[in-house]
Tab-separated table of C-alpha atoms and ligand atoms in Angstrom:
chain	number	residue	atom	x	y	z
A	1	UNK	CA	11.294	-51.043	-0.411
A	2	UNK	CA	7.926	-53.555	-0.453
A	3	UNK	CA	6.012	-51.249	1.644
A	4	UNK	CA	6.710	-48.343	-0.566
A	5	UNK	CA	5.882	-50.917	-3.605
A	6	UNK	CA	2.478	-51.547	-2.396
A	7	UNK	CA	2.051	-47.897	-2.103
A	8	UNK	CA	3.031	-47.232	-5.360
A	9	UNK	CA	0.212	-46.323	-6.715
A	10	UNK	CA	-1.400	-44.748	-3.305
A	11	UNK	CA	1.295	-41.889	-3.444
A	12	UNK	CA	0.613	-40.957	-7.518
A	13	UNK	CA	-2.900	-40.525	-5.940
A	14	UNK	CA	-1.977	-38.305	-3.073
A	15	UNK	CA	0.339	-36.113	-5.691
A	16	UNK	CA	-2.839	-35.896	-8.129
A	17	UNK	CA	-4.836	-34.946	-4.758
A	18	UNK	CA	-2.346	-32.802	-2.670
A	19	UNK	CA	-1.489	-30.534	-6.661
A	20	UNK	CA	-4.439	-30.477	-8.033
A	21	UNK	CA	-3.023	-31.823	-10.717
A	22	UNK	CA	-5.260	-31.890	-13.841
A	23	UNK	CA	-6.534	-35.500	-15.179
A	24	UNK	CA	-4.409	-34.930	-18.270
A	25	UNK	CA	-1.341	-33.668	-16.075
A	26	UNK	CA	-1.636	-37.214	-13.817
A	27	UNK	CA	-1.923	-39.638	-16.811
A	28	UNK	CA	0.660	-37.822	-18.976
A	29	UNK	CA	3.507	-37.245	-16.286
A	30	UNK	CA	2.620	-39.342	-12.956
A	31	UNK	CA	0.726	-42.763	-13.498
A	32	UNK	CA	2.969	-43.772	-15.986
A	33	UNK	CA	6.389	-43.245	-13.677
A	34	UNK	CA	7.392	-46.715	-11.858
A	35	UNK	CA	8.599	-47.158	-8.348
A	36	UNK	CA	12.167	-49.242	-8.843
A	37	UNK	CA	13.998	-49.672	-5.991
A	38	UNK	CA	15.168	-47.575	-2.408
A	39	UNK	CA	18.388	-47.308	-0.391
A	40	UNK	CA	19.244	-45.427	2.281
A	41	UNK	CA	15.995	-43.644	2.011
A	42	UNK	CA	16.508	-42.735	-1.820
A	43	UNK	CA	13.569	-43.159	-4.062
A	44	UNK	CA	15.091	-44.353	-7.526
A	45	UNK	CA	11.486	-43.713	-9.754
A	46	UNK	CA	11.570	-45.537	-13.411
A	47	UNK	CA	10.517	-42.959	-16.672
A	48	UNK	CA	8.970	-45.079	-18.610
A	49	UNK	CA	8.946	-44.906	-23.213
A	50	UNK	CA	13.209	-44.101	-23.297
A	51	UNK	CA	11.957	-40.520	-23.624
A	52	UNK	CA	14.766	-37.937	-22.471
A	53	UNK	CA	12.065	-34.598	-22.919
A	54	UNK	CA	9.582	-36.176	-19.782
A	55	UNK	CA	12.499	-37.334	-17.599
A	56	UNK	CA	13.466	-33.200	-17.746
A	57	UNK	CA	10.090	-32.525	-16.845
A	58	UNK	CA	9.022	-34.978	-14.916
A	59	UNK	CA	12.359	-33.929	-12.589
A	60	UNK	CA	11.967	-30.049	-12.736
A	61	UNK	CA	8.668	-30.342	-11.951
A	62	UNK	CA	7.867	-33.675	-9.729
A	63	UNK	CA	10.815	-34.409	-7.482
A	64	UNK	CA	9.518	-31.988	-4.774
A	65	UNK	CA	6.160	-33.501	-4.796
A	66	UNK	CA	7.545	-36.289	-4.963
A	67	UNK	CA	9.678	-36.468	-2.536
A	68	UNK	CA	7.025	-35.244	0.206
A	69	UNK	CA	4.516	-37.470	-0.289
A	70	UNK	CA	6.823	-40.007	-0.075
A	71	UNK	CA	8.472	-38.629	2.996
A	72	UNK	CA	4.820	-38.414	4.037
A	73	UNK	CA	3.437	-41.297	3.549
A	74	UNK	CA	6.224	-43.614	4.920
A	75	UNK	CA	6.976	-40.965	8.110
A	76	UNK	CA	10.215	-41.059	7.265
A	77	UNK	CA	12.854	-38.328	5.110
A	78	UNK	CA	13.405	-39.930	1.723
A	79	UNK	CA	15.155	-37.680	-1.093
A	80	UNK	CA	14.021	-39.047	-5.201
A	81	UNK	CA	15.855	-39.555	-8.108
A	82	UNK	CA	14.198	-40.586	-11.865
A	83	UNK	CA	16.403	-42.734	-14.427
A	84	UNK	CA	15.386	-43.285	-17.793
A	85	UNK	CA	14.411	-46.962	-18.924
A	86	UNK	CA	16.091	-48.233	-21.592
A	87	UNK	CA	14.877	-47.002	-24.840
A	88	UNK	CA	12.382	-49.967	-25.630
A	89	UNK	CA	9.432	-48.801	-28.046
A	90	UNK	CA	7.507	-51.510	-28.270
A	91	UNK	CA	6.854	-51.280	-24.231
A	92	UNK	CA	4.724	-48.728	-24.452
A	93	UNK	CA	2.059	-49.713	-22.573
A	94	UNK	CA	-0.475	-47.859	-25.393
A	95	UNK	CA	-4.165	-49.145	-22.920
A	96	UNK	CA	-1.742	-46.867	-20.361
A	97	UNK	CA	-1.779	-43.550	-21.236
A	98	UNK	CA	-4.892	-41.020	-22.346
A	99	UNK	CA	-6.764	-41.932	-25.262
A	100	UNK	CA	-6.802	-40.000	-29.083
A	101	UNK	CA	-9.974	-37.349	-27.622
A	102	UNK	CA	-7.143	-36.654	-24.668
A	103	UNK	CA	-5.112	-34.038	-27.455
A	104	UNK	CA	-8.798	-32.642	-28.450
A	105	UNK	CA	-9.106	-32.330	-24.350
A	106	UNK	CA	-5.937	-31.106	-23.945
A	107	UNK	CA	-7.334	-28.146	-26.288
A	108	UNK	CA	-10.488	-26.475	-24.744
A	109	UNK	CA	-8.753	-27.025	-21.261
A	110	UNK	CA	-6.499	-24.217	-22.217
A	111	UNK	CA	-8.976	-22.351	-24.321
A	112	UNK	CA	-9.886	-18.138	-24.853
A	113	UNK	CA	-9.551	-16.776	-21.086
A	114	UNK	CA	-12.612	-15.597	-21.685
A	115	UNK	CA	-11.564	-12.516	-19.550
A	116	UNK	CA	-8.693	-11.076	-21.795
A	117	UNK	CA	-9.986	-8.939	-24.868
A	118	UNK	CA	-9.027	-5.267	-25.962
A	119	UNK	CA	-11.726	-3.156	-24.157
A	120	UNK	CA	-10.893	-4.144	-20.516
A	121	UNK	CA	-6.575	-3.844	-21.475
A	122	UNK	CA	-5.641	-0.066	-21.063
A	123	UNK	CA	-3.200	1.199	-22.977
A	124	UNK	CA	0.208	2.840	-20.741
A	125	UNK	CA	3.523	4.487	-22.474
A	126	UNK	CA	4.894	0.719	-21.518
A	127	UNK	CA	2.814	-0.761	-23.716
A	128	UNK	CA	1.048	1.750	-26.260
A	129	UNK	CA	3.232	-0.383	-29.319
A	130	UNK	CA	2.275	-3.901	-27.714
A	131	UNK	CA	-1.209	-2.471	-28.771
A	132	UNK	CA	-1.859	-1.259	-31.365
A	133	UNK	CA	0.322	-3.792	-33.119
A	134	UNK	CA	-1.768	-6.422	-30.975
A	135	UNK	CA	-4.448	-4.551	-33.051
A	136	UNK	CA	-3.412	-4.677	-37.148
A	137	UNK	CA	-2.870	-8.346	-36.076
A	138	UNK	CA	-5.748	-8.814	-35.151
A	139	UNK	CA	-7.379	-7.319	-38.306
A	140	UNK	CA	-4.602	-8.186	-40.565
A	141	UNK	CA	-4.119	-11.983	-39.629
A	142	UNK	CA	-1.284	-13.751	-41.844
A	143	UNK	CA	-0.104	-10.874	-43.636
A	144	UNK	CA	2.235	-8.434	-42.932
A	145	UNK	CA	3.087	-9.156	-38.690
A	146	UNK	CA	3.827	-12.247	-39.464
A	147	UNK	CA	4.693	-13.899	-36.708
A	148	UNK	CA	4.564	-11.805	-33.957
A	149	UNK	CA	6.426	-11.823	-30.575
A	150	UNK	CA	6.321	-10.337	-27.969
A	151	UNK	CA	7.930	-10.349	-25.628
A	152	UNK	CA	8.523	-8.627	-21.135
A	153	UNK	CA	8.261	-9.994	-17.741
A	154	UNK	CA	5.655	-11.974	-16.122
A	155	UNK	CA	2.359	-10.024	-15.025
A	156	UNK	CA	2.413	-7.332	-17.679
A	157	UNK	CA	-0.053	-8.532	-20.507
A	158	UNK	CA	1.524	-10.657	-22.960
A	159	UNK	CA	-1.161	-12.964	-22.306
A	160	UNK	CA	-3.762	-10.148	-22.474
A	161	UNK	CA	-3.277	-9.450	-25.510
A	162	UNK	CA	-2.473	-12.554	-27.154
A	163	UNK	CA	-6.036	-13.812	-26.384
A	164	UNK	CA	-7.348	-10.415	-26.659
A	165	UNK	CA	-6.018	-10.759	-30.372
A	166	UNK	CA	-8.259	-14.777	-30.673
A	167	UNK	CA	-10.674	-13.376	-30.100
A	168	UNK	CA	-11.202	-10.106	-32.048
A	169	UNK	CA	-10.332	-12.495	-34.923
A	170	UNK	CA	-12.883	-15.082	-33.338
A	171	UNK	CA	-15.639	-12.600	-33.159
A	172	UNK	CA	-14.690	-11.022	-37.320
A	173	UNK	CA	-14.103	-13.878	-39.003
A	174	UNK	CA	-14.097	-17.636	-40.149
A	175	UNK	CA	-10.988	-18.245	-39.637
A	176	UNK	CA	-9.921	-20.609	-36.966
A	177	UNK	CA	-7.998	-19.826	-33.761
A	178	UNK	CA	-5.425	-22.385	-31.541
A	179	UNK	CA	-4.050	-20.918	-28.048
A	180	UNK	CA	-1.856	-23.253	-26.664
A	181	UNK	CA	0.489	-22.974	-23.273
A	182	UNK	CA	3.943	-24.028	-24.558
A	183	UNK	CA	3.948	-26.311	-22.405
A	184	UNK	CA	0.441	-28.095	-23.277
A	185	UNK	CA	1.874	-28.343	-27.046
A	186	UNK	CA	5.692	-30.232	-24.735
A	187	UNK	CA	2.823	-32.442	-23.464
A	188	UNK	CA	0.899	-32.954	-26.511
A	189	UNK	CA	4.489	-33.519	-28.572
A	190	UNK	CA	6.027	-35.717	-25.800
A	191	UNK	CA	2.686	-37.729	-26.225
A	192	UNK	CA	2.450	-38.270	-29.544
A	193	UNK	CA	6.203	-38.942	-29.066
A	194	UNK	CA	5.724	-41.828	-26.947
A	195	UNK	CA	2.265	-42.660	-28.711
A	196	UNK	CA	4.096	-43.659	-31.492
A	197	UNK	CA	3.696	-46.729	-32.781
A	198	UNK	CA	2.824	-47.275	-36.363
A	199	UNK	CA	3.980	-42.793	-36.568
A	200	UNK	CA	-0.169	-41.931	-36.798
A	201	UNK	CA	-0.321	-40.221	-33.737
A	202	UNK	CA	2.227	-37.973	-34.574
A	203	UNK	CA	0.601	-37.424	-37.750
A	204	UNK	CA	-2.698	-36.811	-36.253
A	205	UNK	CA	-0.259	-33.814	-34.122
A	206	UNK	CA	0.502	-32.890	-37.475
A	207	UNK	CA	-2.421	-32.612	-38.766
A	208	UNK	CA	-4.926	-30.565	-36.211
A	209	UNK	CA	-1.759	-27.544	-35.447
A	210	UNK	CA	-1.647	-27.293	-39.349
A	211	UNK	CA	-4.846	-27.229	-39.708
A	212	UNK	CA	-5.443	-23.580	-38.142
A	213	UNK	CA	-5.731	-20.016	-39.210
A	214	UNK	CA	-3.673	-17.952	-36.910
A	215	UNK	CA	-1.713	-20.270	-33.985
A	216	UNK	CA	-1.165	-18.764	-30.710
A	217	UNK	CA	1.166	-20.247	-28.564
A	218	UNK	CA	1.822	-18.712	-24.902
A	219	UNK	CA	5.062	-18.345	-23.175
A	220	UNK	CA	7.211	-19.866	-25.814
A	221	UNK	CA	10.764	-20.335	-23.180
A	222	UNK	CA	9.427	-23.578	-21.499
A	223	UNK	CA	9.733	-25.656	-24.747
A	224	UNK	CA	13.181	-23.993	-25.289
A	225	UNK	CA	16.037	-26.137	-25.221
A	226	UNK	CA	13.277	-29.306	-25.321
A	227	UNK	CA	15.559	-30.820	-28.888
A	228	UNK	CA	11.797	-32.992	-30.233
A	229	UNK	CA	9.248	-30.851	-29.696
A	230	UNK	CA	11.423	-27.652	-30.309
A	231	UNK	CA	12.350	-29.146	-34.027
A	232	UNK	CA	8.270	-29.731	-33.502
A	233	UNK	CA	7.830	-26.422	-33.286
A	234	UNK	CA	10.280	-25.413	-36.249
A	235	UNK	CA	8.140	-27.689	-38.364
A	236	UNK	CA	5.162	-26.881	-37.615
A	237	UNK	CA	5.811	-22.698	-37.607
A	238	UNK	CA	7.241	-23.019	-40.437
A	239	UNK	CA	4.447	-25.222	-42.562
A	240	UNK	CA	2.450	-22.560	-40.892
A	241	UNK	CA	4.326	-19.232	-42.166
A	242	UNK	CA	4.828	-21.125	-45.759
A	243	UNK	CA	0.500	-21.041	-45.809
A	244	UNK	CA	-0.054	-17.142	-44.717
A	245	UNK	CA	-1.021	-18.176	-41.164
A	246	UNK	CA	-0.228	-16.140	-38.648
A	247	UNK	CA	1.515	-17.288	-35.455
A	248	UNK	CA	1.605	-15.220	-32.447
A	249	UNK	CA	4.786	-16.046	-30.216
A	250	UNK	CA	4.934	-14.855	-26.467
A	251	UNK	CA	8.411	-14.928	-23.491
A	252	UNK	CA	9.722	-13.722	-21.189
A	253	UNK	CA	12.992	-12.641	-22.871
A	254	UNK	CA	13.488	-10.607	-26.419
A	255	UNK	CA	14.614	-13.435	-29.531
A	256	UNK	CA	18.402	-12.223	-29.686
A	257	UNK	CA	18.768	-13.229	-25.391
A	258	UNK	CA	16.619	-16.830	-25.382
A	259	UNK	CA	20.100	-18.382	-24.888
A	260	UNK	CA	18.999	-22.434	-25.685
A	261	UNK	CA	16.634	-21.692	-28.841
A	262	UNK	CA	17.550	-23.331	-32.760
A	263	UNK	CA	18.905	-20.977	-34.255
A	264	UNK	CA	17.225	-21.219	-37.531
A	265	UNK	CA	14.197	-20.062	-34.872
A	266	UNK	CA	15.882	-17.322	-33.667
A	267	UNK	CA	16.622	-15.699	-37.394
A	268	UNK	CA	12.774	-17.080	-38.348
A	269	UNK	CA	11.443	-14.419	-34.824
A	270	UNK	CA	14.457	-12.009	-35.736
A	271	UNK	CA	12.820	-11.982	-39.610
A	272	UNK	CA	8.826	-11.354	-37.664
A	273	UNK	CA	7.991	-8.071	-36.015
A	274	UNK	CA	9.027	-7.797	-31.948
A	275	UNK	CA	7.064	-6.146	-29.640
A	276	UNK	CA	7.724	-5.688	-26.032
A	277	UNK	CA	6.132	-4.686	-22.808
A	278	UNK	CA	7.569	-2.754	-20.369
A	279	UNK	CA	6.353	-2.350	-16.382
A	280	UNK	CA	3.597	0.699	-15.901
A	281	UNK	CA	4.649	3.567	-15.006
A	282	UNK	CA	2.552	5.023	-11.815
A	283	UNK	CA	0.106	6.927	-13.906
A	284	UNK	CA	-1.109	3.542	-15.897
A	285	UNK	CA	-0.895	1.420	-12.827
A	286	UNK	CA	-3.342	3.724	-11.020
A	287	UNK	CA	-5.688	3.951	-14.360
A	288	UNK	CA	-5.149	-0.943	-14.424
A	289	UNK	CA	-6.359	-0.233	-10.918
A	290	UNK	CA	-9.868	2.225	-11.962
A	291	UNK	CA	-10.276	-0.312	-14.785
A	292	UNK	CA	-10.698	-3.004	-12.708
A	293	UNK	CA	-12.676	-1.128	-10.124
A	294	UNK	CA	-14.831	-0.853	-12.157
A	295	UNK	CA	-16.272	-4.735	-12.052
A	296	UNK	CA	-16.483	-4.137	-8.806
A	297	UNK	CA	-19.228	-3.111	-7.075
A	298	UNK	CA	-17.508	-2.306	-3.510
A	299	UNK	CA	-15.632	1.674	-3.434
A	300	UNK	CA	-11.907	1.001	-2.639
A	301	UNK	CA	-10.558	4.194	-1.573
A	302	UNK	CA	-8.743	6.915	-4.109
A	303	UNK	CA	-6.048	6.561	-0.854
A	304	UNK	CA	-4.971	2.752	-1.377
A	305	UNK	CA	-5.330	2.574	-5.233
A	306	UNK	CA	-2.519	5.603	-4.996
A	307	UNK	CA	-1.104	2.710	-1.780
A	308	UNK	CA	-1.332	-0.550	-4.114
A	309	UNK	CA	0.191	1.911	-7.520
A	310	UNK	CA	2.255	3.623	-5.796
A	311	UNK	CA	4.035	0.001	-3.957
A	312	UNK	CA	3.215	-2.031	-6.674
A	313	UNK	CA	5.333	-1.957	-9.520
A	314	UNK	CA	6.587	-4.011	-11.937
A	315	UNK	CA	3.600	-6.636	-12.301
A	316	UNK	CA	0.600	-6.106	-13.059
A	317	UNK	CA	-0.746	-9.565	-11.579
A	318	UNK	CA	0.249	-8.660	-8.256
A	319	UNK	CA	-1.495	-5.614	-9.064
A	320	UNK	CA	-4.731	-6.683	-9.119
A	321	UNK	CA	-4.236	-8.983	-6.906
A	322	UNK	CA	-3.388	-7.075	-4.236
A	323	UNK	CA	-6.984	-4.822	-4.935
A	324	UNK	CA	-8.782	-7.632	-4.990
A	325	UNK	CA	-7.188	-8.883	-1.305
A	326	UNK	CA	-8.950	-4.883	-0.060
A	327	UNK	CA	-11.624	-5.516	-1.869
A	328	UNK	CA	-12.808	-8.881	-0.188
A	329	UNK	CA	-12.065	-7.665	3.021
A	330	UNK	CA	-13.918	-3.973	2.548
A	331	UNK	CA	-16.542	-5.932	1.216
A	332	UNK	CA	-17.017	-7.791	4.574
A	333	UNK	CA	-16.452	-4.936	6.443
A	334	UNK	CA	-18.167	-1.938	4.722
A	335	UNK	CA	-15.256	0.391	5.786
A	336	UNK	CA	-11.230	-0.345	4.681
A	337	UNK	CA	-9.444	2.438	5.487
A	338	UNK	CA	-6.120	2.516	4.210
A	339	UNK	CA	-4.645	1.503	7.890
A	340	UNK	CA	-6.428	-2.191	7.521
A	341	UNK	CA	-5.639	-1.414	4.070
A	342	UNK	CA	-1.723	-0.859	4.500
A	343	UNK	CA	-2.348	-3.836	7.284
A	344	UNK	CA	-3.907	-6.622	4.671
A	345	UNK	CA	-1.497	-6.194	1.738
A	346	UNK	CA	1.624	-6.268	4.510
A	347	UNK	CA	3.369	-9.686	3.266
A	348	UNK	CA	2.868	-8.193	-0.380
A	349	UNK	CA	4.511	-4.571	0.130
A	350	UNK	CA	7.290	-5.624	2.354
A	351	UNK	CA	9.845	-3.186	3.697
A	352	UNK	CA	12.300	-4.770	1.561
A	353	UNK	CA	9.801	-3.258	-1.444
A	354	UNK	CA	9.883	0.205	-1.057
A	355	UNK	CA	7.991	2.295	-2.801
A	356	UNK	CA	10.061	4.526	-5.254
A	357	UNK	CA	10.825	8.046	-3.398
A	358	UNK	CA	9.521	10.603	-5.431
A	359	UNK	CA	9.511	14.835	-4.345
A	360	UNK	CA	6.015	14.758	-4.336
A	361	UNK	CA	6.337	11.865	-1.208
A	362	UNK	CA	8.887	14.241	0.057
A	363	UNK	CA	6.415	17.369	-0.005
A	364	UNK	CA	4.556	15.128	1.736
A	365	UNK	CA	6.738	13.598	4.828
A	366	UNK	CA	8.045	17.034	5.293
A	367	UNK	CA	5.078	18.785	5.304
A	368	UNK	CA	3.304	15.785	8.127
A	369	UNK	CA	5.952	16.356	10.252
A	370	UNK	CA	5.894	19.650	10.286
A	371	UNK	CA	2.904	19.922	10.765
A	372	UNK	CA	2.322	22.433	7.782
A	373	UNK	CA	0.985	22.390	4.494
A	374	UNK	CA	2.554	21.301	1.759
A	375	UNK	CA	1.046	23.976	-0.504
A	376	UNK	CA	2.752	26.072	1.544
A	377	UNK	CA	6.393	24.549	1.249
A	378	UNK	CA	6.332	25.472	-2.017
A	379	UNK	CA	5.053	28.914	-2.045
A	380	UNK	CA	6.740	32.153	-1.651
A	381	UNK	CA	6.473	32.526	1.804
A	382	UNK	CA	9.518	34.171	3.723
A	383	UNK	CA	8.350	33.024	8.019
A	384	UNK	CA	10.912	31.366	9.360
A	385	UNK	CA	8.688	28.209	9.808
A	386	UNK	CA	8.344	27.568	5.746
A	387	UNK	CA	12.029	28.603	4.946
A	388	UNK	CA	13.794	26.227	7.120
A	389	UNK	CA	11.563	22.846	6.159
A	390	UNK	CA	11.145	24.048	2.514
A	391	UNK	CA	15.332	23.188	2.328
A	392	UNK	CA	14.873	20.426	3.765
A	393	UNK	CA	12.507	19.492	0.685
A	394	UNK	CA	15.883	20.990	-1.685
A	395	UNK	CA	18.002	18.557	0.764
A	396	UNK	CA	15.896	15.548	0.268
A	397	UNK	CA	14.799	15.633	-2.921
A	398	UNK	CA	18.334	15.468	-3.641
A	399	UNK	CA	19.660	12.707	-1.010
A	400	UNK	CA	15.966	10.918	-2.303
A	401	UNK	CA	15.948	10.946	-5.799
A	402	UNK	CA	16.635	11.998	-8.935
A	403	UNK	CA	15.518	14.759	-10.081
A	404	UNK	CA	18.182	17.595	-10.991
A	405	UNK	CA	18.064	20.758	-9.650
A	406	UNK	CA	15.992	22.419	-12.487
A	407	UNK	CA	13.780	19.679	-11.378
A	408	UNK	CA	13.506	20.756	-7.781
A	409	UNK	CA	13.351	24.771	-9.169
A	410	UNK	CA	10.848	24.133	-10.796
A	411	UNK	CA	8.440	22.317	-8.413
A	412	UNK	CA	9.425	25.313	-6.232
A	413	UNK	CA	8.319	27.251	-8.856
A	414	UNK	CA	11.379	28.723	-9.236
A	415	UNK	CA	12.775	29.817	-12.612
A	416	UNK	CA	16.860	30.110	-10.944
A	417	UNK	CA	17.722	26.624	-9.647
A	418	UNK	CA	20.673	28.539	-7.350
A	419	UNK	CA	18.281	28.534	-4.608
A	420	UNK	CA	18.345	25.035	-4.020
A	421	UNK	CA	21.390	24.419	-4.595
A	422	UNK	CA	21.760	26.996	-2.205
A	423	UNK	CA	19.554	24.975	0.140
A	424	UNK	CA	21.199	21.789	0.088
A	425	UNK	CA	24.642	23.151	0.315
A	426	UNK	CA	22.933	24.639	4.039
A	427	UNK	CA	21.349	21.338	4.655
A	428	UNK	CA	23.858	19.323	4.136
A	429	UNK	CA	26.390	21.645	6.416
A	430	UNK	CA	24.195	21.645	8.848
A	431	UNK	CA	23.307	18.330	9.647
A	432	UNK	CA	26.959	17.841	10.543
A	433	UNK	CA	26.753	20.289	13.467
A	434	UNK	CA	23.398	20.520	14.394
A	435	UNK	CA	21.545	17.082	16.245
A	436	UNK	CA	18.653	17.930	16.473
A	437	UNK	CA	18.489	19.095	12.824
A	438	UNK	CA	19.868	15.918	11.951
A	439	UNK	CA	17.427	13.659	13.566
A	440	UNK	CA	14.371	15.174	11.948
A	441	UNK	CA	16.091	14.773	9.228
A	442	UNK	CA	16.101	11.082	9.611
A	443	UNK	CA	12.564	11.320	11.522
A	444	UNK	CA	11.353	12.437	8.121
A	445	UNK	CA	13.126	9.673	6.255
A	446	UNK	CA	11.358	7.279	7.806
A	447	UNK	CA	7.609	9.141	7.727
A	448	UNK	CA	8.556	8.925	4.481
A	449	UNK	CA	9.455	5.108	4.113
A	450	UNK	CA	6.191	4.295	5.514
A	451	UNK	CA	3.906	5.573	2.789
B	501	ADP	P1	2.056	-11.924	-18.653
B	501	ADP	O1	1.122	-13.008	-19.863
B	501	ADP	O2	2.549	-10.811	-19.123
B	501	ADP	O3	2.399	-12.464	-18.041
B	501	ADP	P2	-1.485	-10.984	-17.697
B	501	ADP	O4	-1.838	-11.509	-19.114
B	501	ADP	O5	-1.458	-13.006	-17.733
B	501	ADP	O6	0.353	-11.200	-18.257
B	501	ADP	O7	-1.734	-10.223	-16.972
B	501	ADP	C1	-1.677	-10.263	-16.462
B	501	ADP	C2	-3.547	-9.641	-14.823
B	501	ADP	O8	-2.775	-8.117	-15.460
B	501	ADP	C3	-4.236	-10.305	-16.269
B	501	ADP	O9	-5.040	-10.407	-15.342
B	501	ADP	C4	-4.199	-9.104	-17.371
B	501	ADP	O10	-6.003	-8.837	-17.834
B	501	ADP	C5	-3.873	-8.232	-16.530
B	501	ADP	N1	-2.966	-6.622	-16.979
B	501	ADP	C6	-1.812	-6.608	-17.932
B	501	ADP	N2	-1.849	-5.386	-18.109
B	501	ADP	C7	-3.334	-5.403	-17.986
B	501	ADP	C8	-3.457	-3.567	-18.922
B	501	ADP	N3	-2.366	-2.927	-19.601
B	501	ADP	N4	-4.604	-3.707	-18.880
B	501	ADP	C9	-5.109	-3.988	-18.115
B	501	ADP	N5	-5.309	-5.309	-17.714
B	501	ADP	C10	-3.516	-5.557	-17.318
B	502	MG	MG1	1.049	-15.415	-19.542
């Protein structure tokens, strides 16, 4: 299709603008792609250089971008497919790709994030071990804990801790630290392969990586399964470890569970130090929010912090994101109530994402429904208007949480759990015959769900 051929460069530029690609990403991945043909609204795009890793990468990362941009430019729906050019090394146009200096540029753009230090990392039971191991590595790089492998879910502080090691070493020694995401590494290896006309480009890359003292490589999962890159990493890795240079790696999984990991790499990682970071407990989530709040002048009230910490449980990045949103609007408005905060956060904290129900939330719900003091429910008072809510509290604790009978008894300051069992049994039976009670309990459950 002639029109598409004419528009090709503009389409690529539109992708660059629309998706805010960096110059490097554009030059490596998008610019070299060539328009091949279009049949039945399927556009074939040629990936030059015969590099299967580049093919995989653009397929995964750029298919949608191209589909959108082409459909937009031609006002019709198109799908795209990428095909690999037959390998012809003399076909690589060296002038067409980035200059040698770009390799350095790629690094400076991914240097240590200035925000992540040990000082502003909140330690809790979920990350205590990881934190102390990272400190140890920062103090004694390249010696006992090498390589260090940190794994854990997204947004739990892996990059933060790894970067903190980098800052610490930079501030306290003359060692050369290099932080790269594995995507940067992948880009550089592919670029070197593409340009490797007489072997010089690759050897420059090797030299660069082998001349450093500490290599921090973030999110290793992105190079797993990419054979050539993994091989290059393996060689780099070995030469650094042999020379007692520190390597720190992060990943979303334990090396045992990374399926496509090269067995030699797996063995290497398993022989090093492995630590994990788990999701933070409630107290740690509150502490992280408080620490975070120190950087801001507008104070988000404790009940909002409590609300956020109660509802966002498995990702610190989201925790901070929620805080930021409330903060930004609170600063404009000057007056931030819990109701407003709930409204602002309704897209993040959806009803599908309910908070963990705890005995204290149940207590709150029961006391709100019956309009009596929570302290009265947990007291030893025996008046009728308190006894029923107390039994409902016992019943709901058993129904909605994993708290044991003993646990519930302890909350009520009772030594013996038989009262709790009695209360639970009584409500369980009565709920079948007493519709009013049944409705009250439903209403309380609904109140609890809104917390
Ligand atoms: P990961 O690399 O595991 O995906 P990050 O290190 O990027 O996670 O952390 C996400 C955000 O959460 C960052 O802003 C980081 O500073 C913050 N964060 C995570 N854990 C903590 C913690 N324990 N104390 C303070 N901030 C934290
Ligand atoms: Mg990270």
